[in-house]
PDB file of C-alpha atoms in Angstrom:
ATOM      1  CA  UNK A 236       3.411   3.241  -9.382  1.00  0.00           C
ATOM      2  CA  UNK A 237      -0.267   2.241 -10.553  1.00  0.00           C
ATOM      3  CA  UNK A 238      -2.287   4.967 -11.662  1.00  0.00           C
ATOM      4  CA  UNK A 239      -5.372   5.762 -10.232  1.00  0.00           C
ATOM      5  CA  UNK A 240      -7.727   5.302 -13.332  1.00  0.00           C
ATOM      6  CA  UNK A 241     -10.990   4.406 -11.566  1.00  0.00           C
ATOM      7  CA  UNK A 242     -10.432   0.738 -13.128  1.00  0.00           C
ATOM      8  CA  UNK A 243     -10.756  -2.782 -10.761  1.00  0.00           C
ATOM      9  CA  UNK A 244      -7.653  -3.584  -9.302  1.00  0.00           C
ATOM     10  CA  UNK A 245      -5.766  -6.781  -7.956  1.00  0.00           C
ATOM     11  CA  UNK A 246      -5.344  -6.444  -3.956  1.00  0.00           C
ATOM     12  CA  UNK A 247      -3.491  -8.701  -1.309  1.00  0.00           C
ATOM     13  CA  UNK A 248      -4.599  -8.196   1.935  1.00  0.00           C
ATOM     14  CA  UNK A 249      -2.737 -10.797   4.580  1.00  0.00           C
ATOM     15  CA  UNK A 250      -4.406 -10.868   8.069  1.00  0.00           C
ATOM     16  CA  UNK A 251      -7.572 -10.837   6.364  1.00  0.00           C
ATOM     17  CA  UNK A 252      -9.748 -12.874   8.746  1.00  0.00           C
ATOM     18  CA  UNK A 253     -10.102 -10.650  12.053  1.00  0.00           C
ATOM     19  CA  UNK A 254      -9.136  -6.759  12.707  1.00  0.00           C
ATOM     20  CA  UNK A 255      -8.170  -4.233  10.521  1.00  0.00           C
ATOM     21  CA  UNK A 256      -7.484  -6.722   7.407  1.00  0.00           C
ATOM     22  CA  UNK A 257     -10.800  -8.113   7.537  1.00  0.00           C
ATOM     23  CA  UNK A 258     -11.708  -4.374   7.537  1.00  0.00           C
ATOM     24  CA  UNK A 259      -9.907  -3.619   4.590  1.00  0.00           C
ATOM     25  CA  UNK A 260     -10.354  -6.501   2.662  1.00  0.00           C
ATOM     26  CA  UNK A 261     -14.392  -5.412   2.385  1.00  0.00           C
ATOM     27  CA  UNK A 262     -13.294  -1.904   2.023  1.00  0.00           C
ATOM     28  CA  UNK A 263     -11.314  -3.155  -1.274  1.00  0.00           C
ATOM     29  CA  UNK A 264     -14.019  -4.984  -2.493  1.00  0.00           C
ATOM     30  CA  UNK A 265     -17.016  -3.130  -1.548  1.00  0.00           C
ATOM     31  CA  UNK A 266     -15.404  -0.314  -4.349  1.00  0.00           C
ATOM     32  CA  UNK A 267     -15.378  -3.034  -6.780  1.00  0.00           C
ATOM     33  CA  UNK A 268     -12.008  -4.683  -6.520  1.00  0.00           C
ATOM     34  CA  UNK A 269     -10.634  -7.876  -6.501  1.00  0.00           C
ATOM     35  CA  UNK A 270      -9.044  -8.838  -3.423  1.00  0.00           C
ATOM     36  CA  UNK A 271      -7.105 -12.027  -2.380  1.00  0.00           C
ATOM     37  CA  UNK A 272      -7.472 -12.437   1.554  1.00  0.00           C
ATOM     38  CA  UNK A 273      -5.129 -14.745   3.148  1.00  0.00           C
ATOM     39  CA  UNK A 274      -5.189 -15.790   7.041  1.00  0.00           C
ATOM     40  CA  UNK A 275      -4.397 -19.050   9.374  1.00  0.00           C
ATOM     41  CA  UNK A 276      -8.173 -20.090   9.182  1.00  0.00           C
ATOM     42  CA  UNK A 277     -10.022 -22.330   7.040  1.00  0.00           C
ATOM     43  CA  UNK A 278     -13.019 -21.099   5.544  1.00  0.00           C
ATOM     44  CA  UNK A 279     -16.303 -23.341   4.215  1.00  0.00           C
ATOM     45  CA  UNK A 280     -17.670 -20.304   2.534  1.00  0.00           C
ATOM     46  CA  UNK A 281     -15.890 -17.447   1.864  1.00  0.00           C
ATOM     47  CA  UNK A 282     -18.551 -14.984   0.012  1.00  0.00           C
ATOM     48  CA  UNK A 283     -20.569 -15.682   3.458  1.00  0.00           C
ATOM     49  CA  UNK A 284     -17.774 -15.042   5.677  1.00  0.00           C
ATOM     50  CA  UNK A 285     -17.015 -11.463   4.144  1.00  0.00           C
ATOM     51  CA  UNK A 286     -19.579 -11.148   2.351  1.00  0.00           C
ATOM     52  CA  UNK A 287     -19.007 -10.023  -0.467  1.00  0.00           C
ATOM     53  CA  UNK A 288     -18.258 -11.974  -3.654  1.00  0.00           C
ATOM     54  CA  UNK A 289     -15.034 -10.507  -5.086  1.00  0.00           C
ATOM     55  CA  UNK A 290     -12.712 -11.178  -2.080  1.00  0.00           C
ATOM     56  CA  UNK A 291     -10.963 -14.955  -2.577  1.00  0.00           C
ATOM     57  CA  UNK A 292      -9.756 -16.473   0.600  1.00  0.00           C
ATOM     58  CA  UNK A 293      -6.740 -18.878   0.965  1.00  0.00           C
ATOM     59  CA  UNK A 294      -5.001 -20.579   3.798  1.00  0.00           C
ATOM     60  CA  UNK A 295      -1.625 -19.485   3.913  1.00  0.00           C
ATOM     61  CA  UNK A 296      -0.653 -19.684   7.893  1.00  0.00           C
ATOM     62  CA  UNK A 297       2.873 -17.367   7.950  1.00  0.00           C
ATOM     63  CA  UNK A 298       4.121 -19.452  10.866  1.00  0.00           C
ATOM     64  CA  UNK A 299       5.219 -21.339   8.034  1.00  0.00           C
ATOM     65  CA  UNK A 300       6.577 -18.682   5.738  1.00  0.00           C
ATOM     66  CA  UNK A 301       7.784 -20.696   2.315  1.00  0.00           C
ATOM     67  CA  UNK A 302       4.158 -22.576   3.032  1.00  0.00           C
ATOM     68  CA  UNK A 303       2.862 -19.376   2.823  1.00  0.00           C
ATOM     69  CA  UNK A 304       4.342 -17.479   0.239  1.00  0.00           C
ATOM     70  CA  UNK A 305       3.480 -20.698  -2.168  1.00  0.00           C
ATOM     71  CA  UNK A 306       0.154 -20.730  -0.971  1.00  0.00           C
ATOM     72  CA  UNK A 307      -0.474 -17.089  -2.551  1.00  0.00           C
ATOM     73  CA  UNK A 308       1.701 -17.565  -5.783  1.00  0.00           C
ATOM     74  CA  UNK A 309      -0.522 -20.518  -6.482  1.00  0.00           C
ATOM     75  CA  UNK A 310      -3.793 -19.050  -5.474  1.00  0.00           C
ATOM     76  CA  UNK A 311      -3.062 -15.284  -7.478  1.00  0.00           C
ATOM     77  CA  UNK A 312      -2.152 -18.260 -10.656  1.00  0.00           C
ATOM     78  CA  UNK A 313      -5.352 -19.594 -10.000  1.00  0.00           C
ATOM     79  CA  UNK A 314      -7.386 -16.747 -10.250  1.00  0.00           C
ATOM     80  CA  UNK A 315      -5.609 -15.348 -13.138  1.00  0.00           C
ATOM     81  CA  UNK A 316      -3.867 -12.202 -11.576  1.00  0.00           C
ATOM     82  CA  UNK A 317      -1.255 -11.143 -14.626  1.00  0.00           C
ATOM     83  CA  UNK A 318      -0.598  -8.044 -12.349  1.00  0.00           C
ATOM     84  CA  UNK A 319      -0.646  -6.685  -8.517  1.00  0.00           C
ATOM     85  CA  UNK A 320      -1.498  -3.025  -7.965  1.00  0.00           C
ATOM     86  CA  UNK A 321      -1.519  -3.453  -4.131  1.00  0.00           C
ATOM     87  CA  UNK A 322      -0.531  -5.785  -1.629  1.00  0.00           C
ATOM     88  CA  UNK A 323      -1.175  -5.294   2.163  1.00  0.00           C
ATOM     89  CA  UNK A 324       0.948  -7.529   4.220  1.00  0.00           C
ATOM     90  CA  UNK A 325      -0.703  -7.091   7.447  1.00  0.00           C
ATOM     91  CA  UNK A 326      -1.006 -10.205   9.309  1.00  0.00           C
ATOM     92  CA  UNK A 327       1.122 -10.160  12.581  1.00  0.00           C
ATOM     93  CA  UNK A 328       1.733 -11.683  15.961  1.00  0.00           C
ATOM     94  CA  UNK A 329       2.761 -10.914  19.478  1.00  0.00           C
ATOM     95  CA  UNK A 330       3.629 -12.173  22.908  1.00  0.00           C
ATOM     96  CA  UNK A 331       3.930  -9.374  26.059  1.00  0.00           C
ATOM     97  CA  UNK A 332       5.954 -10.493  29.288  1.00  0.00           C
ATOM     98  CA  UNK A 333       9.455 -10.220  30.614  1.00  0.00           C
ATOM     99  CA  UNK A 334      11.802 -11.049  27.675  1.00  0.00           C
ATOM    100  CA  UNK A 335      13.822 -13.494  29.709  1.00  0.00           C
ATOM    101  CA  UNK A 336      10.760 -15.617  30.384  1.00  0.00           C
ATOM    102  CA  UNK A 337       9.578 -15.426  26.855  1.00  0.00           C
ATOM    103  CA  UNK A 338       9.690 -19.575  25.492  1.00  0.00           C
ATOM    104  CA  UNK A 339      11.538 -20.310  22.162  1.00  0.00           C
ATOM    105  CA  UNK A 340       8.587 -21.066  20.399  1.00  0.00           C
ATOM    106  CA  UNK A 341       6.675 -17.571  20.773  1.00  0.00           C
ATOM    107  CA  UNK A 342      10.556 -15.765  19.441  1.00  0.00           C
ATOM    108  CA  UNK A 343      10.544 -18.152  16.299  1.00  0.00           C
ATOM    109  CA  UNK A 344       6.296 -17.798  15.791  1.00  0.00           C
ATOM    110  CA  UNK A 345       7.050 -14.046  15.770  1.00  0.00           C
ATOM    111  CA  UNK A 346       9.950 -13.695  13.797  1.00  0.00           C
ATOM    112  CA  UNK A 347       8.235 -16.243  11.213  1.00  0.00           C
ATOM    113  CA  UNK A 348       5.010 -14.556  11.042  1.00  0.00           C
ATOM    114  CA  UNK A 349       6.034 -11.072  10.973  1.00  0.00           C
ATOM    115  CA  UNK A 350       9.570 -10.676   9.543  1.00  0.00           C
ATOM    116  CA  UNK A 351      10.253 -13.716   7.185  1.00  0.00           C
ATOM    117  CA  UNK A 352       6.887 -14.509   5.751  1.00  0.00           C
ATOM    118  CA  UNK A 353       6.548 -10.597   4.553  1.00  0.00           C
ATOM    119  CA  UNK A 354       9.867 -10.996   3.401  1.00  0.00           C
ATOM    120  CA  UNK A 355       8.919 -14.444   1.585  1.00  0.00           C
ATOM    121  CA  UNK A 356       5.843 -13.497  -0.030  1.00  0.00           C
ATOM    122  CA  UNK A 357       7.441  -9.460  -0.611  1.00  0.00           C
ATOM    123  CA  UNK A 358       9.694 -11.639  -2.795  1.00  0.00           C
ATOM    124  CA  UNK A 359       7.289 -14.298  -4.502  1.00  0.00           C
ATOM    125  CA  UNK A 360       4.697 -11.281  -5.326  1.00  0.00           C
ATOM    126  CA  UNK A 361       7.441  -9.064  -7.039  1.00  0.00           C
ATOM    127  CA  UNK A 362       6.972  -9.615 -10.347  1.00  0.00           C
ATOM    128  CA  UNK A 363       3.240  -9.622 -10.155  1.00  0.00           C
ATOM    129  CA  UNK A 364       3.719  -6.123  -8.435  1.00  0.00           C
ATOM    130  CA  UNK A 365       6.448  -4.677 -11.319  1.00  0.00           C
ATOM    131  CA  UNK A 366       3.835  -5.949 -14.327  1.00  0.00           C
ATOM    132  CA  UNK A 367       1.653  -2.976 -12.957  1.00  0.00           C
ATOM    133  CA  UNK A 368       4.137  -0.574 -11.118  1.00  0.00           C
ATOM    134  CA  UNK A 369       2.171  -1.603  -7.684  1.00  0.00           C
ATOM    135  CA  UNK A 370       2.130  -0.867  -4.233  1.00  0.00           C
ATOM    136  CA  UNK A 371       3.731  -2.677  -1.686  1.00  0.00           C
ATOM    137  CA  UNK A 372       2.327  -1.743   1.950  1.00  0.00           C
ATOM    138  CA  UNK A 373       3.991  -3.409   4.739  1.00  0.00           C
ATOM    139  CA  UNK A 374       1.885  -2.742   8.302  1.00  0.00           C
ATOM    140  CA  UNK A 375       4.806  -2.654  10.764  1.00  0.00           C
ATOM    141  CA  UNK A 376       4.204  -0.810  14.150  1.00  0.00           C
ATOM    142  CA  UNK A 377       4.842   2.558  16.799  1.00  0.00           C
ATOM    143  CA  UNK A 378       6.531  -0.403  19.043  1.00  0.00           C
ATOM    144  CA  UNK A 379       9.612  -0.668  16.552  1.00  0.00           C
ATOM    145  CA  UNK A 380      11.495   1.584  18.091  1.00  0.00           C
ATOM    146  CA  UNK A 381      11.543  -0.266  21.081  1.00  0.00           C
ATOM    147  CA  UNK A 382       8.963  -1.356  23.981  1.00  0.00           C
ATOM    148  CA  UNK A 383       8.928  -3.088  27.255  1.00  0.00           C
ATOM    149  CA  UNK A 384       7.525  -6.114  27.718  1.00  0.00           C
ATOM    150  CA  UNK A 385       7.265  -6.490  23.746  1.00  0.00           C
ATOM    151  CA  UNK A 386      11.093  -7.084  22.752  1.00  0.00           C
ATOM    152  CA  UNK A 387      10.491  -9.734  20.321  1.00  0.00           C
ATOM    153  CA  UNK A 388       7.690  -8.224  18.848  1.00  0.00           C
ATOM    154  CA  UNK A 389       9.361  -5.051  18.406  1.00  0.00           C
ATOM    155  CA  UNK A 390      12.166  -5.994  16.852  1.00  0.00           C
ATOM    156  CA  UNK A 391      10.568  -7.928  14.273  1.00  0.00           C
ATOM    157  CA  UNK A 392       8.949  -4.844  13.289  1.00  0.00           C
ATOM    158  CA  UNK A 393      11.920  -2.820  13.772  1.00  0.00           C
ATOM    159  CA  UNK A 394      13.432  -5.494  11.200  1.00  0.00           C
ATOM    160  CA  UNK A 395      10.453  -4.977   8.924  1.00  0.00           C
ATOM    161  CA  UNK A 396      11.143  -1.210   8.399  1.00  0.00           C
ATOM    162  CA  UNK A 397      14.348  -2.056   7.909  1.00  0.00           C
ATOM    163  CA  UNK A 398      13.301  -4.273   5.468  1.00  0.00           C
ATOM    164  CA  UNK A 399      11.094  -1.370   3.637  1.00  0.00           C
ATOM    165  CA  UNK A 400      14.017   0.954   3.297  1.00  0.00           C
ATOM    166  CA  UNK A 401      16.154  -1.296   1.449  1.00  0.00           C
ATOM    167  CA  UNK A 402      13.086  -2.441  -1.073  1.00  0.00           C
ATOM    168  CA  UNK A 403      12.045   1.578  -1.476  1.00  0.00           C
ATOM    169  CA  UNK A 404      15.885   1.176  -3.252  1.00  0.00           C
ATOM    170  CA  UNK A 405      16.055  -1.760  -4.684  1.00  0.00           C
ATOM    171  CA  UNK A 406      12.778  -1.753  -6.742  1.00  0.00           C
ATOM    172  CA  UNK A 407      13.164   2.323  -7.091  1.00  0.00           C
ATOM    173  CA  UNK A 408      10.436   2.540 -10.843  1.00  0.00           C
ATOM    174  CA  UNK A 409       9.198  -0.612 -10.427  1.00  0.00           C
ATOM    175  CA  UNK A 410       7.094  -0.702  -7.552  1.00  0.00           C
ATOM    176  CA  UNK A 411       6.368   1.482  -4.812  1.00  0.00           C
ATOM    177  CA  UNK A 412       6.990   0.945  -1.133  1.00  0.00           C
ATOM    178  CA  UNK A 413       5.730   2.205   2.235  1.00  0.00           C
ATOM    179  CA  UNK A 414       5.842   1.193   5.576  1.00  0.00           C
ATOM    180  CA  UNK A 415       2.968   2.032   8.052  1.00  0.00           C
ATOM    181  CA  UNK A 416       2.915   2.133  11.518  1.00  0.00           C
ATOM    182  CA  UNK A 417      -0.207   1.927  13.492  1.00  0.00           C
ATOM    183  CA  UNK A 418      -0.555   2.656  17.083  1.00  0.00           C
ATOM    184  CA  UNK A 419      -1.924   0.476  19.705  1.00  0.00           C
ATOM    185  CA  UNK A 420      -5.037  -0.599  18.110  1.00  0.00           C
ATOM    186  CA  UNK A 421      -8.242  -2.695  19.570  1.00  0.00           C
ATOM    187  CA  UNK A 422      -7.574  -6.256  17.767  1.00  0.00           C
ATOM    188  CA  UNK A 423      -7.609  -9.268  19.241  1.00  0.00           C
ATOM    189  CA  UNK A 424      -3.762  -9.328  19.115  1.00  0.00           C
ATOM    190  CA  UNK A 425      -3.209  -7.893  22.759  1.00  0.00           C
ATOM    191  CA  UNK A 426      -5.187 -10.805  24.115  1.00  0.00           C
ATOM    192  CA  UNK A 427      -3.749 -13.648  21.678  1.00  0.00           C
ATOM    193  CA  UNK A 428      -0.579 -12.086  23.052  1.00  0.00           C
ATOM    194  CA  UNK A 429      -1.129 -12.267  27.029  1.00  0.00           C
ATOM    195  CA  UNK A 430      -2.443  -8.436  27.858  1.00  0.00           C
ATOM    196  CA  UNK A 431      -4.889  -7.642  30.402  1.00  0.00           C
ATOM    197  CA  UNK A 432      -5.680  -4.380  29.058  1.00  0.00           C
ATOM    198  CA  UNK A 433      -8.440  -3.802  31.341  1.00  0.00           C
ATOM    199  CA  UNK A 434     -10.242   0.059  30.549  1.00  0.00           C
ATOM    200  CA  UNK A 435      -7.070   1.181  28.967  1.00  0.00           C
ATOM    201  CA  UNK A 436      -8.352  -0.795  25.341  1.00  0.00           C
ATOM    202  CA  UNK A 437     -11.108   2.166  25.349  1.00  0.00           C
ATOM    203  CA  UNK A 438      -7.853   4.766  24.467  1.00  0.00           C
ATOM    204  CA  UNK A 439      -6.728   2.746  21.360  1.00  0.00           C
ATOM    205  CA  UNK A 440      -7.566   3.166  18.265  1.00  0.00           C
ATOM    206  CA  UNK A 441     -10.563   1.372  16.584  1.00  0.00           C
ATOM    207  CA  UNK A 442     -10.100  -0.982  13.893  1.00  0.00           C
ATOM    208  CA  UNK A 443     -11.882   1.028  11.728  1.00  0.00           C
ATOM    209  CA  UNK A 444     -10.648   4.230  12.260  1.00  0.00           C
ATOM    210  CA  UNK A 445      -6.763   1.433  11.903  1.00  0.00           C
ATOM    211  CA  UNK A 446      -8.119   0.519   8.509  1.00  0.00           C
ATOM    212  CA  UNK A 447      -9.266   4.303   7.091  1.00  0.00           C
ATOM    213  CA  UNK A 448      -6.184   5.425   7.938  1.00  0.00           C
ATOM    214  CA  UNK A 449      -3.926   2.756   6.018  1.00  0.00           C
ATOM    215  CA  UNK A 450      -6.562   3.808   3.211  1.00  0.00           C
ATOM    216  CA  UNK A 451      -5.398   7.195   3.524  1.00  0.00           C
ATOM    217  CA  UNK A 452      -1.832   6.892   3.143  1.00  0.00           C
ATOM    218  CA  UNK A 453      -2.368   4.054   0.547  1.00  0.00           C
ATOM    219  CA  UNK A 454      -4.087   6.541  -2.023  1.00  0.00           C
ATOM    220  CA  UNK A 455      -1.480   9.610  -0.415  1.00  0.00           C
ATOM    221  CA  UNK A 456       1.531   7.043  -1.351  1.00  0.00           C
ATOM    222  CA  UNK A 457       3.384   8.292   2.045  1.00  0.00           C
ATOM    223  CA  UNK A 458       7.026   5.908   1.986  1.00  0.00           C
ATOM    224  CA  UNK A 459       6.395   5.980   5.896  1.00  0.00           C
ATOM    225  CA  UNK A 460       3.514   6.953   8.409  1.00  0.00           C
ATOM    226  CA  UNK A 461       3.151   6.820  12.063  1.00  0.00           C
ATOM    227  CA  UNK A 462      -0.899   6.383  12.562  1.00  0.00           C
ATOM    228  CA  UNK A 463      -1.157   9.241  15.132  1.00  0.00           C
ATOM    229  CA  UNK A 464      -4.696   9.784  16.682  1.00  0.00           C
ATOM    230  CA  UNK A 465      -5.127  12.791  14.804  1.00  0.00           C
ATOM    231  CA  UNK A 466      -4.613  11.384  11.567  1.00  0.00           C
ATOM    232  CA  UNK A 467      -6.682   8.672  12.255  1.00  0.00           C
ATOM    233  CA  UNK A 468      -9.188  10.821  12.802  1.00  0.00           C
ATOM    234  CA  UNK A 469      -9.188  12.850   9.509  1.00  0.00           C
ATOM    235  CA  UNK A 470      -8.947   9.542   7.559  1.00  0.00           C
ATOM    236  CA  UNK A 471     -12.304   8.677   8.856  1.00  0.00           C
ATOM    237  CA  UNK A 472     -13.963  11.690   6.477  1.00  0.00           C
ATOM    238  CA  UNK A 473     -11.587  10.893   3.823  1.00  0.00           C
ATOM    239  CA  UNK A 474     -13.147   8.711   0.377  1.00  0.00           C
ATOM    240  CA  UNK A 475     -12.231   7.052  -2.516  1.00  0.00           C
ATOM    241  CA  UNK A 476     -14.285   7.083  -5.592  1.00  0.00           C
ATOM    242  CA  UNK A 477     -15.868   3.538  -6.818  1.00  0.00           C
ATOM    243  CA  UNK A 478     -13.233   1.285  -7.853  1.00  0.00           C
ATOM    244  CA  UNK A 479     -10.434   3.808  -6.644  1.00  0.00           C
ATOM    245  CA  UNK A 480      -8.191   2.639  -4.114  1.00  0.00           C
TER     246      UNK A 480
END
């Protein structure tokens, strides 16, 4: 895996525009790394939006996963990345509701966004990640193992740790791989997804306390962690050193 020399580092961060991989997309860069953000918006300015100057955005909408994964190939080519020490593939959709009533186009936007375009891109950045021993982090979820009202979404991410175990083999000395799974969290995803959460968001987890804690077990290099409360509390008084991840 990459060492930890206190040097600038490549970084993917997918999801970047909103929640916790907006969050850690300036965490990245504020310690003097170079980070590639990728979301479904388009951006006039991108040093304005985040601002900071060393995080590049690019389109790369993973409802379209080949789209996506050749959106990021060309854009790492572009800026000159000969090596990946981290990649964060953290963008992710849902839809809430009785299973039987969920339409055909919300199954495939899931399965798309958060199974085949990590799978996609998992594949397209591999050699990038294997020039520098890297770290592949995959953001999966608590609901893989199964929740109501969230089959879809749950199997996807079910699928994605799936997904994780076979890679931790397969690429076993040349890159490292770890699967994270965050509780519920307050993103926007609940309400893109069609939850009335009412009071009940104040009991989730902040963004910010989401995005230490992925920070934690990043520089830990944990193959798999559930982001419990408690841990997400004791990430927030945990630091990195300038241009340490």
């Amino acid at each position: 895996m990459a060492q930890d020399t206190g040097k600038a580092r490549n970084i993917l961060v997918t999801g970047a525009t909103d929640g916790i991989g907006f969050l850690l997309a300036k965490s990245y860069a504020s310690r003097g790394h170079r980070v590639l953000a990728t979301g479904r918006q388009t951006l006039s300015d991108d040093a304005a939006y985040f601002g900071l100057p060393n995080i590049t955005y690019v389109t790369a909408d993973q409802a379209f996963p080949a789209q996506a994964a050749h959106a990021v190939d060309a854009a790492m080519e572009r800026l000159g990345f000969e090596g990946l020490d981290l990649a964060i593939l953290n963008a992710g959709v849902g839809w809430t509701g009785d299973p039987a009533a969920e339409p055909a186009e919300q199954i495939a936007t899931q399965i798309d966004v958060n199974l085949s375009a990590p799978v996609m891109i998992s594949a397209t950045i591999a050699p990038l990640l294997f020039a520098r021993q890297g770290q592949l982090v995959l953001i999966g979820s608590t609901a893989a193992k199964g929740q109501a009202r969230f089959a879809t979404y749950a199997a996807t991410k079910a699928g994605l740790a799936g997904f994780a175990r076979s890679l931790r083999e397969e690429w076993q000395g040349r890159a490292h791989v770890q699967i994270i799974h965050p509780g519920p969290t307050r993103t926007a995803m609940h309400t893109k997804a069609g939850l009335n959460l009412g009071l009940a968001r104040m009991m989730f987890m902040s963004p910010k306390r989401a995005s230490k804690a992925i920070q934690k077990s990043v520089r830990n290099h944990e193959r798999q962690r559930k982001l419990s409360w408690f841990y997400g509390l004791r990430a927030l008084f945990s630091r990195a050193g300038e241009g340490r991840l």
